[in-house]
Tab-separated table of C-alpha atoms in Angstrom:
chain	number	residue	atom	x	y	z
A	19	UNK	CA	0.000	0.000	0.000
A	20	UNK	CA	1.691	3.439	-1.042
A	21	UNK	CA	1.930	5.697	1.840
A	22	UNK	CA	0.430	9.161	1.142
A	23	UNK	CA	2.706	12.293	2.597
A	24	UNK	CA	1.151	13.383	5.555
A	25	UNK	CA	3.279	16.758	6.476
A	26	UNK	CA	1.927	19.784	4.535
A	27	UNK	CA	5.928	20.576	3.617
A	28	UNK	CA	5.593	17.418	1.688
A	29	UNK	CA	1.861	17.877	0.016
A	30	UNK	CA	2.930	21.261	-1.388
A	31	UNK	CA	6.418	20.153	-2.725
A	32	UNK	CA	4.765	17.548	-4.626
A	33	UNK	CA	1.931	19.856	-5.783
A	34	UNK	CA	5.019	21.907	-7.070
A	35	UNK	CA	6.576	19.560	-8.833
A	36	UNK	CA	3.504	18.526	-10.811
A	37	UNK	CA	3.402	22.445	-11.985
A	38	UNK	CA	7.054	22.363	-12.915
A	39	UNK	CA	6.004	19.059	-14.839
A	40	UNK	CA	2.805	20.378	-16.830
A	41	UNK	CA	4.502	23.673	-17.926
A	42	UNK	CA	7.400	22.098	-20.092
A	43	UNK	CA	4.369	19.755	-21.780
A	44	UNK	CA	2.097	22.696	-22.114
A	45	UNK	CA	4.648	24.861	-23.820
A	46	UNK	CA	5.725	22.124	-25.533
A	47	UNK	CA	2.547	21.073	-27.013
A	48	UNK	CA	2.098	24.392	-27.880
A	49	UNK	CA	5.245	24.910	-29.697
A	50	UNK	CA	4.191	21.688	-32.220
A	51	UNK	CA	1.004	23.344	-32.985
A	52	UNK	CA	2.648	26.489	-34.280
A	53	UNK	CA	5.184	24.523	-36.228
A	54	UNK	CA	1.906	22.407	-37.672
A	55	UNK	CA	0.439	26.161	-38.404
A	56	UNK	CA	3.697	26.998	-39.895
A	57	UNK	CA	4.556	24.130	-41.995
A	58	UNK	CA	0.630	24.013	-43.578
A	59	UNK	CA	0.926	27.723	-44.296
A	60	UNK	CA	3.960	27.099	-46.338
A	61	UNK	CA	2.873	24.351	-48.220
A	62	UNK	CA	-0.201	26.248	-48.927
A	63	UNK	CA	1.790	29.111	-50.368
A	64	UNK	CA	4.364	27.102	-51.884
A	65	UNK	CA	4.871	29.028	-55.040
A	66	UNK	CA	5.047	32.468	-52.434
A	67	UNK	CA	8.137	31.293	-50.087
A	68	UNK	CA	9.799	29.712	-53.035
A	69	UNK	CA	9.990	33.249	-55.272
A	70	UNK	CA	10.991	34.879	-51.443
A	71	UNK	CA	14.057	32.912	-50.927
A	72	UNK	CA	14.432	32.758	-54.713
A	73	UNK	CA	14.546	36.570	-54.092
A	74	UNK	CA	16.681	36.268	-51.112
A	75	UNK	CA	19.260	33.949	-52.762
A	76	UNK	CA	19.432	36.380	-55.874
A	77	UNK	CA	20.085	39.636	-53.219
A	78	UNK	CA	22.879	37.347	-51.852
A	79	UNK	CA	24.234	35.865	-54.789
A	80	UNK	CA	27.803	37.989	-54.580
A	81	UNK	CA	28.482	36.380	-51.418
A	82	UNK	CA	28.568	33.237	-52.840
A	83	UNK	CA	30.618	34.185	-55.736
A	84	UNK	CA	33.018	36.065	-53.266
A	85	UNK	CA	33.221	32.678	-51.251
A	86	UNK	CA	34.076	30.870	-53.949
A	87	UNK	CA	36.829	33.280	-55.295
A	88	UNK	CA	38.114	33.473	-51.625
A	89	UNK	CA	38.483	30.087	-51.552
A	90	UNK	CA	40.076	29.331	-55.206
A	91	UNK	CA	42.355	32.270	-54.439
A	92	UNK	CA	43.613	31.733	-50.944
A	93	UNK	CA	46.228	28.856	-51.689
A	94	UNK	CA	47.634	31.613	-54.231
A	95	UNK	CA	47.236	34.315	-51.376
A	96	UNK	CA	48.833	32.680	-48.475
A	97	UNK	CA	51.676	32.186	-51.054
A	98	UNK	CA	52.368	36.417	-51.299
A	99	UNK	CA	51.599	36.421	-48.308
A	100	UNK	CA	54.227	33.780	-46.890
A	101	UNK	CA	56.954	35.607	-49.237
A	102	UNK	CA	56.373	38.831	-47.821
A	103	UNK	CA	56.234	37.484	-44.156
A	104	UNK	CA	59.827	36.117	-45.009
A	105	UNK	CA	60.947	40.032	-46.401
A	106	UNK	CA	59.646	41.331	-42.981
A	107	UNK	CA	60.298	38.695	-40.423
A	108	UNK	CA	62.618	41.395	-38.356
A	109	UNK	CA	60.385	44.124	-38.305
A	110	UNK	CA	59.838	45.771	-35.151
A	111	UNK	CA	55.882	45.509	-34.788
A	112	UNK	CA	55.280	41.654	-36.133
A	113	UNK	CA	51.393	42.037	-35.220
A	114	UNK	CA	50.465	44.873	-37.003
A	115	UNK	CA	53.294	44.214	-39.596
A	116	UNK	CA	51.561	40.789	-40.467
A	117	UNK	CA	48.068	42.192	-40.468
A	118	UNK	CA	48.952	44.900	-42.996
A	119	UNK	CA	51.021	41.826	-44.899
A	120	UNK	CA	47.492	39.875	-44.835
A	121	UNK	CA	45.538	43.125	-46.534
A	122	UNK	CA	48.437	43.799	-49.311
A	123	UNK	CA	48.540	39.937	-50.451
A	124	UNK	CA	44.432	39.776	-50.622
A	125	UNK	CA	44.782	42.611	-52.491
A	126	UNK	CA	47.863	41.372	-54.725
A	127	UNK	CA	45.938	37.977	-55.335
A	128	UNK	CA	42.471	39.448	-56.794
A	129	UNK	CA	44.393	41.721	-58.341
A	130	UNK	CA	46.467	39.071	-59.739
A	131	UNK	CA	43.466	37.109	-61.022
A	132	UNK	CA	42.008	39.716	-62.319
A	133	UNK	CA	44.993	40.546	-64.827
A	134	UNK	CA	45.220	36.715	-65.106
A	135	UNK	CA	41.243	36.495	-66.381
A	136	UNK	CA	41.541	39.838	-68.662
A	137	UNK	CA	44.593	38.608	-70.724
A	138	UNK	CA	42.762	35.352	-71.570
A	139	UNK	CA	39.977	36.667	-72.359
A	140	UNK	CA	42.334	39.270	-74.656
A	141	UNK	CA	43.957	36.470	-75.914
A	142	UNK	CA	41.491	33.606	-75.902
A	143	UNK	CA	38.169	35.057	-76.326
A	144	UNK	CA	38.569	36.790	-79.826
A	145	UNK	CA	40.224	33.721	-81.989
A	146	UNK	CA	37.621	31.566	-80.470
A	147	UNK	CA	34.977	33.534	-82.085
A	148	UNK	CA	36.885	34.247	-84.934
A	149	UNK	CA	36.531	30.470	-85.284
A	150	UNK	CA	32.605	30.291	-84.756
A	151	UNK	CA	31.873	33.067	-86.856
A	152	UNK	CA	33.954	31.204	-89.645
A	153	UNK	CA	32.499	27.837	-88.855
A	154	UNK	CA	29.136	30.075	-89.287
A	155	UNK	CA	29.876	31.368	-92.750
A	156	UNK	CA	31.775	27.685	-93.827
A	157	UNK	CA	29.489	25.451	-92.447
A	158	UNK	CA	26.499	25.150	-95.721
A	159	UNK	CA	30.217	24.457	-97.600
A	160	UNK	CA	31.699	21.834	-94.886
A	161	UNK	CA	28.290	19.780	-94.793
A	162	UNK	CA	28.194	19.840	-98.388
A	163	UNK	CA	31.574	18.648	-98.655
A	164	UNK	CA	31.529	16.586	-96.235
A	165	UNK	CA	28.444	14.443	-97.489
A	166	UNK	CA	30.143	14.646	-100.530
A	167	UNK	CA	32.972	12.904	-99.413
A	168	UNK	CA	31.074	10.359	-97.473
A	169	UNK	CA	28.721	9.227	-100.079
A	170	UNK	CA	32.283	8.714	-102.205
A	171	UNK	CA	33.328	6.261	-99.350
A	172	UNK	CA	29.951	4.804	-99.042
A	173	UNK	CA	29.004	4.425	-102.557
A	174	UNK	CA	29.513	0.464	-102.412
A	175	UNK	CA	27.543	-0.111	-99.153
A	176	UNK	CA	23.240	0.623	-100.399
A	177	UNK	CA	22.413	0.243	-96.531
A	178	UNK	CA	24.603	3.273	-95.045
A	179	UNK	CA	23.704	5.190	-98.550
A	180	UNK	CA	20.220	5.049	-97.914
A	181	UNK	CA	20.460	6.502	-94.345
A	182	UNK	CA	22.655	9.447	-95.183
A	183	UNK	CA	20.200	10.452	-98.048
A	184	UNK	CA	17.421	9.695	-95.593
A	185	UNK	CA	19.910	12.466	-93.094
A	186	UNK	CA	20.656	14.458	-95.667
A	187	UNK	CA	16.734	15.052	-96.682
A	188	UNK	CA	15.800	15.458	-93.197
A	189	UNK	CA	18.576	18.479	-93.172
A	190	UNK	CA	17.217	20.439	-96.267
A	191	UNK	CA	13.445	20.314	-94.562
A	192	UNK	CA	14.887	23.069	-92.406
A	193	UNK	CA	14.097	25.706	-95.015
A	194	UNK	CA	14.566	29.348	-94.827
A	195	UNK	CA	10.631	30.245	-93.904
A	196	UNK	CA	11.435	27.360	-91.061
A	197	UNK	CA	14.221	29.861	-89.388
A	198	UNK	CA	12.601	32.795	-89.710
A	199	UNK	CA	9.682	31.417	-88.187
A	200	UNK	CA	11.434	30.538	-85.175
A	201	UNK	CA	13.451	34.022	-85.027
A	202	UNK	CA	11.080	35.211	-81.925
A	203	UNK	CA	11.803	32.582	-79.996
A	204	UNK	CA	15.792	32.870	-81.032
A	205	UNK	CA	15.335	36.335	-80.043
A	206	UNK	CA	13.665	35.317	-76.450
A	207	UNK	CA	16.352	33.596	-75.539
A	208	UNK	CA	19.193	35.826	-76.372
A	209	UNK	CA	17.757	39.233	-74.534
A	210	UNK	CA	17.765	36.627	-71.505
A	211	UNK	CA	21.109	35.094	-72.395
A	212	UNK	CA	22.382	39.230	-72.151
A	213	UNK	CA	20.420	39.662	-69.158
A	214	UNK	CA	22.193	36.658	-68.334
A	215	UNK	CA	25.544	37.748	-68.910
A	216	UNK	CA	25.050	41.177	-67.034
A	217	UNK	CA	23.974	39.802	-64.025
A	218	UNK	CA	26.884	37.819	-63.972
A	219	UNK	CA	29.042	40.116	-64.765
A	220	UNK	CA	27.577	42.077	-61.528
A	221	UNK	CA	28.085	38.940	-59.350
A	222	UNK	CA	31.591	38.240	-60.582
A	223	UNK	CA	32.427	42.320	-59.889
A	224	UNK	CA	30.594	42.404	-56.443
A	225	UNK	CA	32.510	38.941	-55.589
A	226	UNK	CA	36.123	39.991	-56.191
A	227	UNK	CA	35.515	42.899	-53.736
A	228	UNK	CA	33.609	40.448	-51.398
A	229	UNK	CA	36.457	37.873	-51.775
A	230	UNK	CA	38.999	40.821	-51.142
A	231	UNK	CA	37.195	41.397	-47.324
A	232	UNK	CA	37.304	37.386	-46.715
A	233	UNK	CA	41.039	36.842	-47.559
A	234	UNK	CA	41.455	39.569	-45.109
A	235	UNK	CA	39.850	38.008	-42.731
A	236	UNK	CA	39.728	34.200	-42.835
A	237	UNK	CA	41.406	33.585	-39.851
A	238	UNK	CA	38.706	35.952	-37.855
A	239	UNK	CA	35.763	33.807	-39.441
A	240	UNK	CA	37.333	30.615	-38.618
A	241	UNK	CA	37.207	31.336	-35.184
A	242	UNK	CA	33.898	32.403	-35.104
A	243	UNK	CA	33.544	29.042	-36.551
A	244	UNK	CA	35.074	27.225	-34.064
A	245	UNK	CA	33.821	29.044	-31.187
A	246	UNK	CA	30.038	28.078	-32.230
A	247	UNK	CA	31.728	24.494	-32.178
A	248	UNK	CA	33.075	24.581	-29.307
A	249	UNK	CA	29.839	26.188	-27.529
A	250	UNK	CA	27.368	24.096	-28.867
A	251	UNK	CA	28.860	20.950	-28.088
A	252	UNK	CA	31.419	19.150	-25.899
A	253	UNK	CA	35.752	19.478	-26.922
A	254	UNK	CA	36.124	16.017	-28.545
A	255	UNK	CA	33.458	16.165	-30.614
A	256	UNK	CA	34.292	19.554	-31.343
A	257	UNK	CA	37.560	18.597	-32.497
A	258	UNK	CA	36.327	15.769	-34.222
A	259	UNK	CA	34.044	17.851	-36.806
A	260	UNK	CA	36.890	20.536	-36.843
A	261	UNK	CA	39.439	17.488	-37.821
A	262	UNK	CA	36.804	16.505	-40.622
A	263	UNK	CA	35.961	19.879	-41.702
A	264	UNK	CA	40.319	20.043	-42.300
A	265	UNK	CA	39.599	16.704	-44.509
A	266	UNK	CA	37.054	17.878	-46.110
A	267	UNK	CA	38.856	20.678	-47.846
A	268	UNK	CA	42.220	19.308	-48.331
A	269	UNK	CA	39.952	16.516	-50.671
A	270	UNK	CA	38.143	19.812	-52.213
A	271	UNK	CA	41.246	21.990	-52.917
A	272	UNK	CA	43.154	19.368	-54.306
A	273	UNK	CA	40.480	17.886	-56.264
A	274	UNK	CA	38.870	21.593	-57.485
A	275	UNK	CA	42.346	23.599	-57.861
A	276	UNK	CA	44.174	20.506	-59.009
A	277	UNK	CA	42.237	19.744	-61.632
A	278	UNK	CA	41.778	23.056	-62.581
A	279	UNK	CA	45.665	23.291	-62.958
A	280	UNK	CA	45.612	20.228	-64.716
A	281	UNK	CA	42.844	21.226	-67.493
A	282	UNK	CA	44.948	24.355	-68.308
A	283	UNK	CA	47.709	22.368	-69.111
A	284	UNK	CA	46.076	19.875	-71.321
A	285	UNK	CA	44.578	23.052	-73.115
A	286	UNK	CA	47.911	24.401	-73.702
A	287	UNK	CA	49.523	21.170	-75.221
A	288	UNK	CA	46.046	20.453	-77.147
A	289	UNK	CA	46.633	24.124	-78.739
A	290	UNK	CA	50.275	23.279	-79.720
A	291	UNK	CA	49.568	19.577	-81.166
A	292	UNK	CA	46.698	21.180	-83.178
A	293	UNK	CA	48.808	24.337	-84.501
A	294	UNK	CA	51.477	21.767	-85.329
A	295	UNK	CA	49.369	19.057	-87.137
A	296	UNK	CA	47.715	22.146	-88.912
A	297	UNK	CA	43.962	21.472	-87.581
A	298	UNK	CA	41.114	23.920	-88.315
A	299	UNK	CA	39.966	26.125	-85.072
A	300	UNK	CA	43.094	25.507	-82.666
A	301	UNK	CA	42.075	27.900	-80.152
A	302	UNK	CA	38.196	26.802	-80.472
A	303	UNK	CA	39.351	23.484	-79.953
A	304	UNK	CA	41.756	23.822	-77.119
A	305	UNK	CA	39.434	25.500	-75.050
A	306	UNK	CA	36.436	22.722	-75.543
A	307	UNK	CA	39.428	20.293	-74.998
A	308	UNK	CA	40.839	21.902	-71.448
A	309	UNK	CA	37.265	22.855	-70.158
A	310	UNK	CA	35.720	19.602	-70.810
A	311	UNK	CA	38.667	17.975	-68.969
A	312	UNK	CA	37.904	19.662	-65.831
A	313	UNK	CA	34.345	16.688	-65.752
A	314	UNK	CA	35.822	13.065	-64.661
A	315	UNK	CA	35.190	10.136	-66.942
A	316	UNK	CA	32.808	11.742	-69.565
A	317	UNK	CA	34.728	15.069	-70.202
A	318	UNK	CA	37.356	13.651	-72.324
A	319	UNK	CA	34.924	12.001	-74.535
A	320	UNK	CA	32.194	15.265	-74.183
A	321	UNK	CA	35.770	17.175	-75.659
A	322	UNK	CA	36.637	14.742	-78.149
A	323	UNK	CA	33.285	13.937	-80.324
A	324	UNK	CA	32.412	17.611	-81.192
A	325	UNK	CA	36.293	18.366	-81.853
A	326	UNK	CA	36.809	15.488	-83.805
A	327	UNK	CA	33.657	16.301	-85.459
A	328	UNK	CA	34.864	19.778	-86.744
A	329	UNK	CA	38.096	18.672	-87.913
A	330	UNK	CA	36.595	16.344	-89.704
A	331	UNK	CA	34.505	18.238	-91.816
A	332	UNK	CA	37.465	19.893	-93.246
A	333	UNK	CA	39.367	16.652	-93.563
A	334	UNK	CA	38.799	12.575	-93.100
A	335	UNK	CA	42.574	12.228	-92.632
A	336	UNK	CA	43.187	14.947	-90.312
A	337	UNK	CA	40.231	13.873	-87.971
A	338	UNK	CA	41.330	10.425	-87.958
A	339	UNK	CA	44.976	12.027	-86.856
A	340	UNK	CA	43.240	14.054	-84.301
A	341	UNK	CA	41.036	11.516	-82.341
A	342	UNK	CA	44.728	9.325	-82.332
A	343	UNK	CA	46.459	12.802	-80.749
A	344	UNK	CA	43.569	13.001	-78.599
A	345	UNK	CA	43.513	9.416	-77.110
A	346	UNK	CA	47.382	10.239	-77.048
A	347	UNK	CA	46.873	13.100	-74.782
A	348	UNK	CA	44.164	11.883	-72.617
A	349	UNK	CA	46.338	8.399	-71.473
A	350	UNK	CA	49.079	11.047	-70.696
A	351	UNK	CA	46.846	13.183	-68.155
A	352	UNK	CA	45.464	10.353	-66.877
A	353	UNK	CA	48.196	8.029	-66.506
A	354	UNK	CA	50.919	10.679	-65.281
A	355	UNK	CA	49.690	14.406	-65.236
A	356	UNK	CA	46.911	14.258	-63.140
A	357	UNK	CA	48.184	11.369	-60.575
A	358	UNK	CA	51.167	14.212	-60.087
A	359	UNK	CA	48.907	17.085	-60.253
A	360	UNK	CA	46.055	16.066	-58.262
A	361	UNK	CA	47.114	12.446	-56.670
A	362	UNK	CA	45.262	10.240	-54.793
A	363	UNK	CA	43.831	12.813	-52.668
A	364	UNK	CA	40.157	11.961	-53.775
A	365	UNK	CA	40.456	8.463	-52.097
A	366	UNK	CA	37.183	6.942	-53.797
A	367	UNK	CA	37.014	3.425	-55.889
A	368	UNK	CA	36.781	3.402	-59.080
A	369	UNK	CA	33.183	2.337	-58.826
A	370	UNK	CA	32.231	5.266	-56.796
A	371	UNK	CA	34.211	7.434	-58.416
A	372	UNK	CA	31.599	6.960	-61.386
A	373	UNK	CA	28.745	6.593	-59.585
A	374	UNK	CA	29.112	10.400	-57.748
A	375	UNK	CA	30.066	11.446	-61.174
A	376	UNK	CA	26.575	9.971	-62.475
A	377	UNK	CA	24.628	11.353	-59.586
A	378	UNK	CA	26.085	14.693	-59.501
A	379	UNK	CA	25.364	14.885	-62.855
A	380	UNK	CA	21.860	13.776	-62.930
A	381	UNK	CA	20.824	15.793	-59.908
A	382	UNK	CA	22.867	19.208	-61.091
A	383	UNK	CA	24.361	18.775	-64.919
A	384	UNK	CA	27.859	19.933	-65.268
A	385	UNK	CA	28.427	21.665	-62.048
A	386	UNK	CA	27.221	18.551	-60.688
A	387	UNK	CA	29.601	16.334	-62.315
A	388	UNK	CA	32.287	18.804	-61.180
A	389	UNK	CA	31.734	18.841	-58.039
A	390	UNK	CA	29.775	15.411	-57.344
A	391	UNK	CA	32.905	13.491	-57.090
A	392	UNK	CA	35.594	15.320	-54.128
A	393	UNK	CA	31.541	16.198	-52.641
A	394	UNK	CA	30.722	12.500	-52.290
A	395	UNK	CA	34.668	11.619	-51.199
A	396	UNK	CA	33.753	13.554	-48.503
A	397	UNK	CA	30.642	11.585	-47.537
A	398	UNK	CA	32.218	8.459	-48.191
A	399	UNK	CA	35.392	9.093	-46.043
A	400	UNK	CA	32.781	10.191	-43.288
A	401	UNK	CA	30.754	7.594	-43.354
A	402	UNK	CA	33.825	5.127	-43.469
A	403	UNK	CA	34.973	6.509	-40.051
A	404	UNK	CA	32.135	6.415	-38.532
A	405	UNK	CA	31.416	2.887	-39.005
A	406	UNK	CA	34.963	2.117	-38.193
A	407	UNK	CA	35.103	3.918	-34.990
A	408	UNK	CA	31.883	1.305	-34.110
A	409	UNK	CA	33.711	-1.824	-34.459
A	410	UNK	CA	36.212	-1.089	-32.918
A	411	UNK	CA	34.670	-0.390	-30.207
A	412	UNK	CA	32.388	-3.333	-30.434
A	413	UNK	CA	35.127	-5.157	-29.120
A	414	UNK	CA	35.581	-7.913	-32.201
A	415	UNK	CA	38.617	-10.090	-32.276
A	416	UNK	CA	41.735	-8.872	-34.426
A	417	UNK	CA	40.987	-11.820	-36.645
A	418	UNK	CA	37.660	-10.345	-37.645
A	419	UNK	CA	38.599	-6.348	-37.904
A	420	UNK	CA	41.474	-7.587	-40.089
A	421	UNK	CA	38.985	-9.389	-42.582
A	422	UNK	CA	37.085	-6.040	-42.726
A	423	UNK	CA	40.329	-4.075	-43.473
A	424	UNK	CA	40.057	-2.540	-40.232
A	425	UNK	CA	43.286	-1.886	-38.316
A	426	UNK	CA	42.670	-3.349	-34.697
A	427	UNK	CA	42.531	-1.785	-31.273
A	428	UNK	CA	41.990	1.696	-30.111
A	429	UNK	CA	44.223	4.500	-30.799
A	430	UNK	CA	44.261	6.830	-27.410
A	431	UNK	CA	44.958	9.834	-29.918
A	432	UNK	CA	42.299	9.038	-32.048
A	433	UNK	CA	38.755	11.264	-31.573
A	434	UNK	CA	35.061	10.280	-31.172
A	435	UNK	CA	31.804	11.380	-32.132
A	436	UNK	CA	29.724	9.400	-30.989
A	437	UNK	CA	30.915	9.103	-27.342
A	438	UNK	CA	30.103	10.858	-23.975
A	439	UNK	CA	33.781	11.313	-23.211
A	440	UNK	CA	36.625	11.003	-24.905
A	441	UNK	CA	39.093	7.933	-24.678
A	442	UNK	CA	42.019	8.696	-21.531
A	443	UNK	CA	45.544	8.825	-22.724
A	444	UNK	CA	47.883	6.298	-22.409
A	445	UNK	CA	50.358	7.453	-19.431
A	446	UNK	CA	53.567	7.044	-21.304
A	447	UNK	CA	56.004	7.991	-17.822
């Protein structure tokens, strides 16, 4: 039989704990009903909050561009920046020496990028639409010829001769009256493609300035960072996410700048194997050859077919040299430029190595496919941890974590997410 309190101490210390008890339900019960409220008014007015954080990523859109400059240009920055801490290293006021160091070599660097990205587009920009505009006025010629030239090589197979006349009609149904009645449309889409390029051109502008403030002051947002971390959240799991965070974009940097590096280069020698084999549109080609390389697995072949294709309206021979230079030139980058460029800093099977390449794709297009792979290195690295720091701790015989290409025991220097503390050091006195 439970005993009921008797004293009236008792009586109105339980009474008070039952009103301490039925405020935190109350207010949380509440709470869930405004979040229902909420989340049916926004599905309701769907279309609304989309165009207002449509609106609100469009405002903002020069941040991202200046984080994204900031972080392709800081490996280039803490180079100046490095050199000039050398040139200074006995000055007599290190602090405020280094700090006016830090603004001069954010400064230097977007500077420096910007002189980089005006003298290619000086140099690069007009012969590649020198090219188009040529391919423009040659191309009724170069299809000519080159069904010409293919009906010569097909003339003893009926099959393939029927389909390229069947091609060939299908071609000449795209009569004059056909273009012009599709000129409004054509027209549509290039005041947006202008509108296009302005507003990029603002975002790019706005960025550099944006990217000038965040070189400045990386170390100062870092912290910030970090202290959030660090307040939110116990020390090793603090330093655990920090630690990943440090993975995370040594895989990006390597993979993004790397490869970036690495494109270039491939551009360059595709430009002077082209000028010396005496192809058609070097500079047009080059540049679809060394942008397309920056996408894994399909970029090479997204370069080569529409290359190949253009050189080959000009000439059988040539193109058939050209796709041999080209398969030439890929099994070079892949086989010894990028492994010394870029290295094995991805860390991802072959097999997933694809499969982010096909899912960033799918999900994004070519940013996606860009991106998709060091993104999902990342996640796959993180995940990998994770389940290894389990087992281990699951206490399975060596025999077993070996088969599982898990190295056995504990490390005491080793951090923990998951855990309430972390693991005590190993005395070594």
């Amino acid at each position: 039989m439970q005993m009921k309190p008797t004293s009236r101490k008792a009586r109105a210390a339980q009474q008070q704990e039952m009103k301490h008890g039925l405020i935190p339900r109350s207010i949380a019960l509440f709470l869930v009903l405004c979040a229902a409220i909420i989340f049916t008014f926004l599905l309701i007015n769907f279309d609304v909050v989309k165009d207002f954080f449509g609106n609100i990523a469009t405002a903002i859109g020069p941040v991202f561009y200046g984080i994204i400059f900031a972080y392709l240009l800081n490996p280039i920055c803490r180079f100046i920046e490095n050199r000039f801490l050398k040139l200074a290293k006995n000055s007599k006021d290190p602090e405020r020496t280094a700090k006016n160091i830090r603004g001069l070599s954010a400064i230097l660097t977007v500077l420096l990028a910007i002189a980089v990205l005006a003298l290619l587009c000086v140099i690069i920009v007009p012969a590649v639409w020198e090219s188009i505009a040529k391919i423009a006025m040659d191309l009724p010629n170069l299809i000519q010829s080159f069904i010409n030239r293919t009906e010569k090589f097909l003339k003893g197979n009926p099959m393939l001769s029927n389909a390229l006349n069947s091609a060939t009609a299908n071609l000449e149904t795209l009569s004059g009256d056909e273009i012009l009645s599709q000129a409004n449309v054509w027209m549509g889409y290039l005041a947006n493609g202008i509108v296009g390029v302005f507003n990029f051109a603002y975002n790019v502008i706005i960025g550099l300035i944006i990217s000038v403030y965040l070189l400045m002051g990386k170390e100062r947002f870092l912290r910030q960072g970090a202290k959030l971390l660090y307040a939110t959240m116990k020390q090793h799991r603090a330093e655990w996410i920090l630690r990943r965070l440090r993975n995370a974009n040594h895989t990006f940097s390597s993979a993004i700048l790397g490869k970036m590096l690495d494109s270039f280069i491939i551009g360059m020698l595709c430009f002077i194997g082209v000028v010396i084999m005496d192809m058609p549109y070097p500079s047009l080609i080059a540049v679809i050859v060394g942008v397309t390389n920056m996408l894994p697995f399909f970029g090479p072949f997204i370069g080569a077919i529409p290359s190949t294709l253009l050189v080959l309206m000009h000439s059988t021979e040539k193109a058939i040299y050209f796709a041999i230079f080209i398969l030439i030139l890929q099994q070079f980058d892949c086989n010894i430029l990028d492994p010394k460029i870029v290295g094995g800093s991805i860390g991802l099977p072959a097999f997933w190595d694809l499969f982010a390449c096909l899912l960033g794709g799918g999900l994004f297009g070519l940013f996606g496919m860009l991106i998709g792979v060091p993104a999902f290195a990342v996640f796959y690295q993180l995940v990998k941890e994770l389940v290894e720091e389990k087992l281990r701790r699951r206490q399975l015989s060596d025999h077993l974590l070996k088969r599982l290409g898990i190295k056995p025991g504990i490390d005491p220097n080793d951090l923990f997410f998951d855990v309430d503390e972390p693991p005590e050091p190993i005395d070594t006195e």
